[in-house]
CSV table of C-alpha atoms in Angstrom, one decimal:
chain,number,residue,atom,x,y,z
A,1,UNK,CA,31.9,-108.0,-15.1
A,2,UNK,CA,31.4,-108.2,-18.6
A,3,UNK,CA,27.2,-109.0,-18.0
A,4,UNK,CA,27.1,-105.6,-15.8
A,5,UNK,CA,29.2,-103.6,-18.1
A,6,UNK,CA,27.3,-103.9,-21.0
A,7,UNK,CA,24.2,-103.3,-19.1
A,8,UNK,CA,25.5,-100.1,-17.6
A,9,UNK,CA,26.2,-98.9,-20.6
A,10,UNK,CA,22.8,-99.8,-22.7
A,11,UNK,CA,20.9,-97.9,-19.8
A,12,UNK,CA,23.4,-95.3,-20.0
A,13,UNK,CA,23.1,-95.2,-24.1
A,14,UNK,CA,19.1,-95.1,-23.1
A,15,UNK,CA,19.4,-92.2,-21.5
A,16,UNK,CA,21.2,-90.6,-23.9
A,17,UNK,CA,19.1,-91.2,-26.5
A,18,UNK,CA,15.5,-90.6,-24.6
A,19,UNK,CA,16.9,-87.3,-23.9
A,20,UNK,CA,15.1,-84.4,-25.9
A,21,UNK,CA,17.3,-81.1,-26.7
A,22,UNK,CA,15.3,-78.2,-25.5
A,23,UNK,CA,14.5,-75.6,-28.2
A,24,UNK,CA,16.2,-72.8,-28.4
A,25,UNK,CA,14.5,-69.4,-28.3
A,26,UNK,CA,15.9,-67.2,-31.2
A,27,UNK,CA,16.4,-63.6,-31.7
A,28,UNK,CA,13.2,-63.4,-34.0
A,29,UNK,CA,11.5,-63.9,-30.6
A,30,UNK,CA,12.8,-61.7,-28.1
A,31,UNK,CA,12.4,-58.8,-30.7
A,32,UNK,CA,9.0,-59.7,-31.6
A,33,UNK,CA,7.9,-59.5,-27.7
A,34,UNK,CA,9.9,-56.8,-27.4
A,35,UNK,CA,7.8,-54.9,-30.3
A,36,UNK,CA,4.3,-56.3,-28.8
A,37,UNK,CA,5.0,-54.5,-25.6
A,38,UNK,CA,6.0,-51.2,-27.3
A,39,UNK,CA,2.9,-51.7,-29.0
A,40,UNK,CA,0.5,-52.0,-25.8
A,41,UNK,CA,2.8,-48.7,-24.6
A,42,UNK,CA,2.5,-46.5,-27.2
A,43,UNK,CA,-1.4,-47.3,-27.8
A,44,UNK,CA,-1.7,-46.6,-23.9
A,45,UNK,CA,-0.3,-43.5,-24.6
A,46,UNK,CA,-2.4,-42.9,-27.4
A,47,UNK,CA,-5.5,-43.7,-25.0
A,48,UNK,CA,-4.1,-41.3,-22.5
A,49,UNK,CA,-3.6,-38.2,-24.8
A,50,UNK,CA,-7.0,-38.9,-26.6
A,51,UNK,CA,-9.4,-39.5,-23.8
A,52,UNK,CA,-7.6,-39.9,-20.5
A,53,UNK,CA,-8.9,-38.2,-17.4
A,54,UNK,CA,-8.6,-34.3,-16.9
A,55,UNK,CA,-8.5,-31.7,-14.6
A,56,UNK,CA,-9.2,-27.6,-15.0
A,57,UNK,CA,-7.3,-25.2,-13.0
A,58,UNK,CA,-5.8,-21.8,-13.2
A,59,UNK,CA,-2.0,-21.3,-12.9
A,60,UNK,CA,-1.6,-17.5,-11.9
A,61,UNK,CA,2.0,-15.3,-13.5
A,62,UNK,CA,3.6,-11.8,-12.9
A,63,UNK,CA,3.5,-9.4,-15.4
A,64,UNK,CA,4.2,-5.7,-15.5
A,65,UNK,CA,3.1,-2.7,-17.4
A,66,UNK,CA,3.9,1.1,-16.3
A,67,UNK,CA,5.3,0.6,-13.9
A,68,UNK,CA,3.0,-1.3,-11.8
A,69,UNK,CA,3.1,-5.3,-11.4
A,70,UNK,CA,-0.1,-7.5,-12.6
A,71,UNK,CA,-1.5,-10.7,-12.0
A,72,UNK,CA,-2.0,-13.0,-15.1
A,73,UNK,CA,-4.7,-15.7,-14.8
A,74,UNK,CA,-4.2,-18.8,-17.1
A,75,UNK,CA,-6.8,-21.4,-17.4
A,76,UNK,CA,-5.4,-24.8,-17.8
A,77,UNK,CA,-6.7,-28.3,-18.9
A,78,UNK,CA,-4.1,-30.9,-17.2
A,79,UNK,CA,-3.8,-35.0,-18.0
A,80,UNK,CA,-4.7,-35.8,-14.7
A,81,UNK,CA,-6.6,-38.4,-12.4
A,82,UNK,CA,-7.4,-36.3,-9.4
A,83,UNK,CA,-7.3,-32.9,-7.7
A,84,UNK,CA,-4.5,-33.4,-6.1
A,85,UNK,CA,-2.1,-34.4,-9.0
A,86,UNK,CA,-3.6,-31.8,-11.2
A,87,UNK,CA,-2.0,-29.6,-8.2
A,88,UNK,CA,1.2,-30.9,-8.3
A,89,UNK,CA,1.9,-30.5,-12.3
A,90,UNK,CA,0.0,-26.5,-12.0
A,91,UNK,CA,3.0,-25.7,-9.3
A,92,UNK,CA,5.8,-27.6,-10.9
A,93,UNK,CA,4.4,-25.5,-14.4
A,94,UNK,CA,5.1,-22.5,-12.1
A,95,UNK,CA,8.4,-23.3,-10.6
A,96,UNK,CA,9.5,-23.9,-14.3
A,97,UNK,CA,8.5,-20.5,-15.2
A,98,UNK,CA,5.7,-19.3,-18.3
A,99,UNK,CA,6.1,-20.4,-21.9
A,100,UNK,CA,5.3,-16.5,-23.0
A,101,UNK,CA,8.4,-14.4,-22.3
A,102,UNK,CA,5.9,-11.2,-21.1
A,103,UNK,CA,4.8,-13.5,-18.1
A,104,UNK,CA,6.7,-14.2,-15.1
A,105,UNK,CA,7.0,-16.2,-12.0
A,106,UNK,CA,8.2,-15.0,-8.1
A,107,UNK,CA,9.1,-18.7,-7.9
A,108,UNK,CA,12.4,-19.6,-7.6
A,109,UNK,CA,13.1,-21.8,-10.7
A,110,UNK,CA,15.9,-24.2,-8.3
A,111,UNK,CA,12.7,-24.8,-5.9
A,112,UNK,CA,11.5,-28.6,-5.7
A,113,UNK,CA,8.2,-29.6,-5.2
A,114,UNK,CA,8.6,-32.2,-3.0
A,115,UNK,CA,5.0,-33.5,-1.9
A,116,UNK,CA,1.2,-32.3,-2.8
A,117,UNK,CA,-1.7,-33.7,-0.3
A,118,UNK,CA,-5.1,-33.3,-0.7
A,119,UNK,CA,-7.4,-34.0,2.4
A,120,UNK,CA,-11.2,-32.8,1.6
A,121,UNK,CA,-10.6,-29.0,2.2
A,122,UNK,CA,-7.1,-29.1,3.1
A,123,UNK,CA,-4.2,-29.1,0.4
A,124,UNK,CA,-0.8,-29.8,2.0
A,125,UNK,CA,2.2,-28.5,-0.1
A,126,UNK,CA,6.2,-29.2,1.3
A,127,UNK,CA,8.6,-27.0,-1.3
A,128,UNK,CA,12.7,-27.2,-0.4
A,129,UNK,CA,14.7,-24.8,0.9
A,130,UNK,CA,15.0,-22.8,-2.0
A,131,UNK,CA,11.1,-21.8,-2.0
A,132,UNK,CA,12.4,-19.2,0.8
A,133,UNK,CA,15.2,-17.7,-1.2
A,134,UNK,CA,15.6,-14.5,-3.0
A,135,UNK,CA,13.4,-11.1,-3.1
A,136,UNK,CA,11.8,-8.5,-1.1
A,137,UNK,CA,8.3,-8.5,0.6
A,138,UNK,CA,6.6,-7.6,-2.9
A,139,UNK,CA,7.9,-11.2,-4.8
A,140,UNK,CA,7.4,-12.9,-1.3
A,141,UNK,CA,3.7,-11.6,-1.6
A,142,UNK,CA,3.3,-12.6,-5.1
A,143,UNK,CA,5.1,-15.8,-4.5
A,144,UNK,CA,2.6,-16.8,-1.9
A,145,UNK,CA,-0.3,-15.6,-4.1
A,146,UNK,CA,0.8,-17.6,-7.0
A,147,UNK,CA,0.8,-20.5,-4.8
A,148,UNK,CA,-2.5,-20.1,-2.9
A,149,UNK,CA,-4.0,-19.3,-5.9
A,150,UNK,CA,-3.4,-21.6,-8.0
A,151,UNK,CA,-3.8,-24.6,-5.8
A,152,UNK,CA,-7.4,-23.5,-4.8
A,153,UNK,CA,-8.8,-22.5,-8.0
A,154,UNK,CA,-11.0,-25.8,-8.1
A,155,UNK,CA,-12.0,-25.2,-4.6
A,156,UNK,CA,-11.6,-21.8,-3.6
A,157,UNK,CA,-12.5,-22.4,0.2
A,158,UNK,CA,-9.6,-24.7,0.9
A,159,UNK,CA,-7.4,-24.1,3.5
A,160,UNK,CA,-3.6,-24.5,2.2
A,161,UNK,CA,-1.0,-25.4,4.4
A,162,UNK,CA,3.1,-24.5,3.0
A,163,UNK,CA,6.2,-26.8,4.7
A,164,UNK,CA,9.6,-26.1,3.3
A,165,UNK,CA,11.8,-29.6,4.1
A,166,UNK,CA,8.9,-30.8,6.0
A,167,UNK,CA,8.4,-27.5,8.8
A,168,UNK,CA,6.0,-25.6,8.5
A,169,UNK,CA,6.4,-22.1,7.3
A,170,UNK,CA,6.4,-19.8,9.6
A,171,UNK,CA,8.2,-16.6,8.3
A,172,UNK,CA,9.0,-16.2,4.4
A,173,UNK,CA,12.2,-13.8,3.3
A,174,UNK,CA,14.8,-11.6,5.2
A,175,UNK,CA,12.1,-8.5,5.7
A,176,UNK,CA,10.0,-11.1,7.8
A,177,UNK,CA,6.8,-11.7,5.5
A,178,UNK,CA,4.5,-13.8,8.7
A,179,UNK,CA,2.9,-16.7,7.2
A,180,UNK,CA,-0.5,-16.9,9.4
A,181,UNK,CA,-1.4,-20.8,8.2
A,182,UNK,CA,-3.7,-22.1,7.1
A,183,UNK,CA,-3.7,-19.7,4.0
A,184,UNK,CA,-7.3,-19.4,2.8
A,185,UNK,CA,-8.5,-16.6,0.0
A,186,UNK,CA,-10.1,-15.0,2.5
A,187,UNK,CA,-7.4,-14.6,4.8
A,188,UNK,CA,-4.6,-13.7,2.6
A,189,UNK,CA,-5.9,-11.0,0.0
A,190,UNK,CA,-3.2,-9.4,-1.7
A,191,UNK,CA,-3.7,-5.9,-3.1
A,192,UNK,CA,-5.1,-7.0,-6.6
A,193,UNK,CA,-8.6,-7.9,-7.2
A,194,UNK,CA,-9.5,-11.1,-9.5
A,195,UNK,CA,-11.5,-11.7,-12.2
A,196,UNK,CA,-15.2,-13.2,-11.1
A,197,UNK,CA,-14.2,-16.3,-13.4
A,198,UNK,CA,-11.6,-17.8,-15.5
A,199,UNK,CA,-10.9,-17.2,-18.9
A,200,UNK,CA,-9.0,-19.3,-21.7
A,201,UNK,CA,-7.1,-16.2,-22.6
A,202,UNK,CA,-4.5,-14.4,-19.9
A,203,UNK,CA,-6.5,-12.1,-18.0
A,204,UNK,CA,-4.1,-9.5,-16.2
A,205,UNK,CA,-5.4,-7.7,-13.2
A,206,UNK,CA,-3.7,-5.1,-11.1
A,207,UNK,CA,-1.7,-5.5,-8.2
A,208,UNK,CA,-0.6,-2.1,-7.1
């Protein structure tokens, strides 16, 4: 018993001993991964502000002057990788209203943007409910315009398609504005005429 017992504990003390602690990771570690990866962030942000990917469009606003309501044509240069993203941030610009207080939007600023698909010619929009809401046939003219507008102005000949929750739109407003989709430039001319091309500068065109 005495034989056994003192070997049992020898291999026990063994084990004990051959035993390495593991290191402990410090502090001084964590935060100095934690400031690499804010580094790789904020030069990715660098690289995307400097020379990321862009996309030219024209966002279109209200204005009005004597009386009469204009169109205001914006030119926009947009951090974007495609078309159809490009798309989505011109709307959502226009649902949030203009930066210059003379310039307006027939948008309603509760209205949610909730999906943009580009298919070749075909751009696909789905606003919520509140795209339908407030205004007579004049802002449910200019609120179409806006929106046709400025989703085509890369490609002018695309055929746009409007869903509110999903449906398609059908009839916009409590006076009964018929939406005859798709919506084209050719189809859907509202009384204004627009410039031939865009300009950096707001270019305001009549719509009376």
């Amino acid at each position: 018993m005495d034989h056994y017992g003192g070997r049992t504990a020898q291999l026990g003390s063994v084990r004990l001993g051959g035993r390495r602690p593991r290191p402990r990771r410090g502090p001084a570690l964590q935060v100095g991964i934690l400031g690499f990866l804010l580094g790789l962030g904020v030069m990715g942000g660098a690289w995307w502000y400097s020379i990321g990917p862009r996309q030219t469009l024209s966002l279109y606003w209200l204005t009005s002057a004597d009386n009469s309501i204009y169109y205001v044509q914006q030119e926009r240069s947009l951090r974007a990788f495609d078309a159809q993203e490009a798309i989505r941030l011109a709307l959502e610009e226009l649902i949030a209203g203009p930066r210059d207080p003379r310039l307006a939007t027939a948008i309603p600023s509760q209205t949610r943007l909730l999906d943009v698909r580009v298919e070749g010619d075909d751009i696909f929009l789905n606003f919520s409910s509140e795209f339908t809401q407030g205004g007579g046939s004049t802002a449910m003219m200019s609120r179409i315009a806006q929106v046709l507008y400025t989703a085509t102005s890369q490609n002018p000949g695309a055929r746009v398609w409007i869903s509110v929750e999903g449906r398609a739109l059908e009839v916009l407003g409590g006076e009964g504005l018929i939406i005859d989709q798709p919506l084209t430039r050719a189809s859907f001319v509202p009384s204004f005429q627009l410039p031939a091309e865009p300009e950096a500068e707001p270019s305001a065109v009549s719509a009376s």
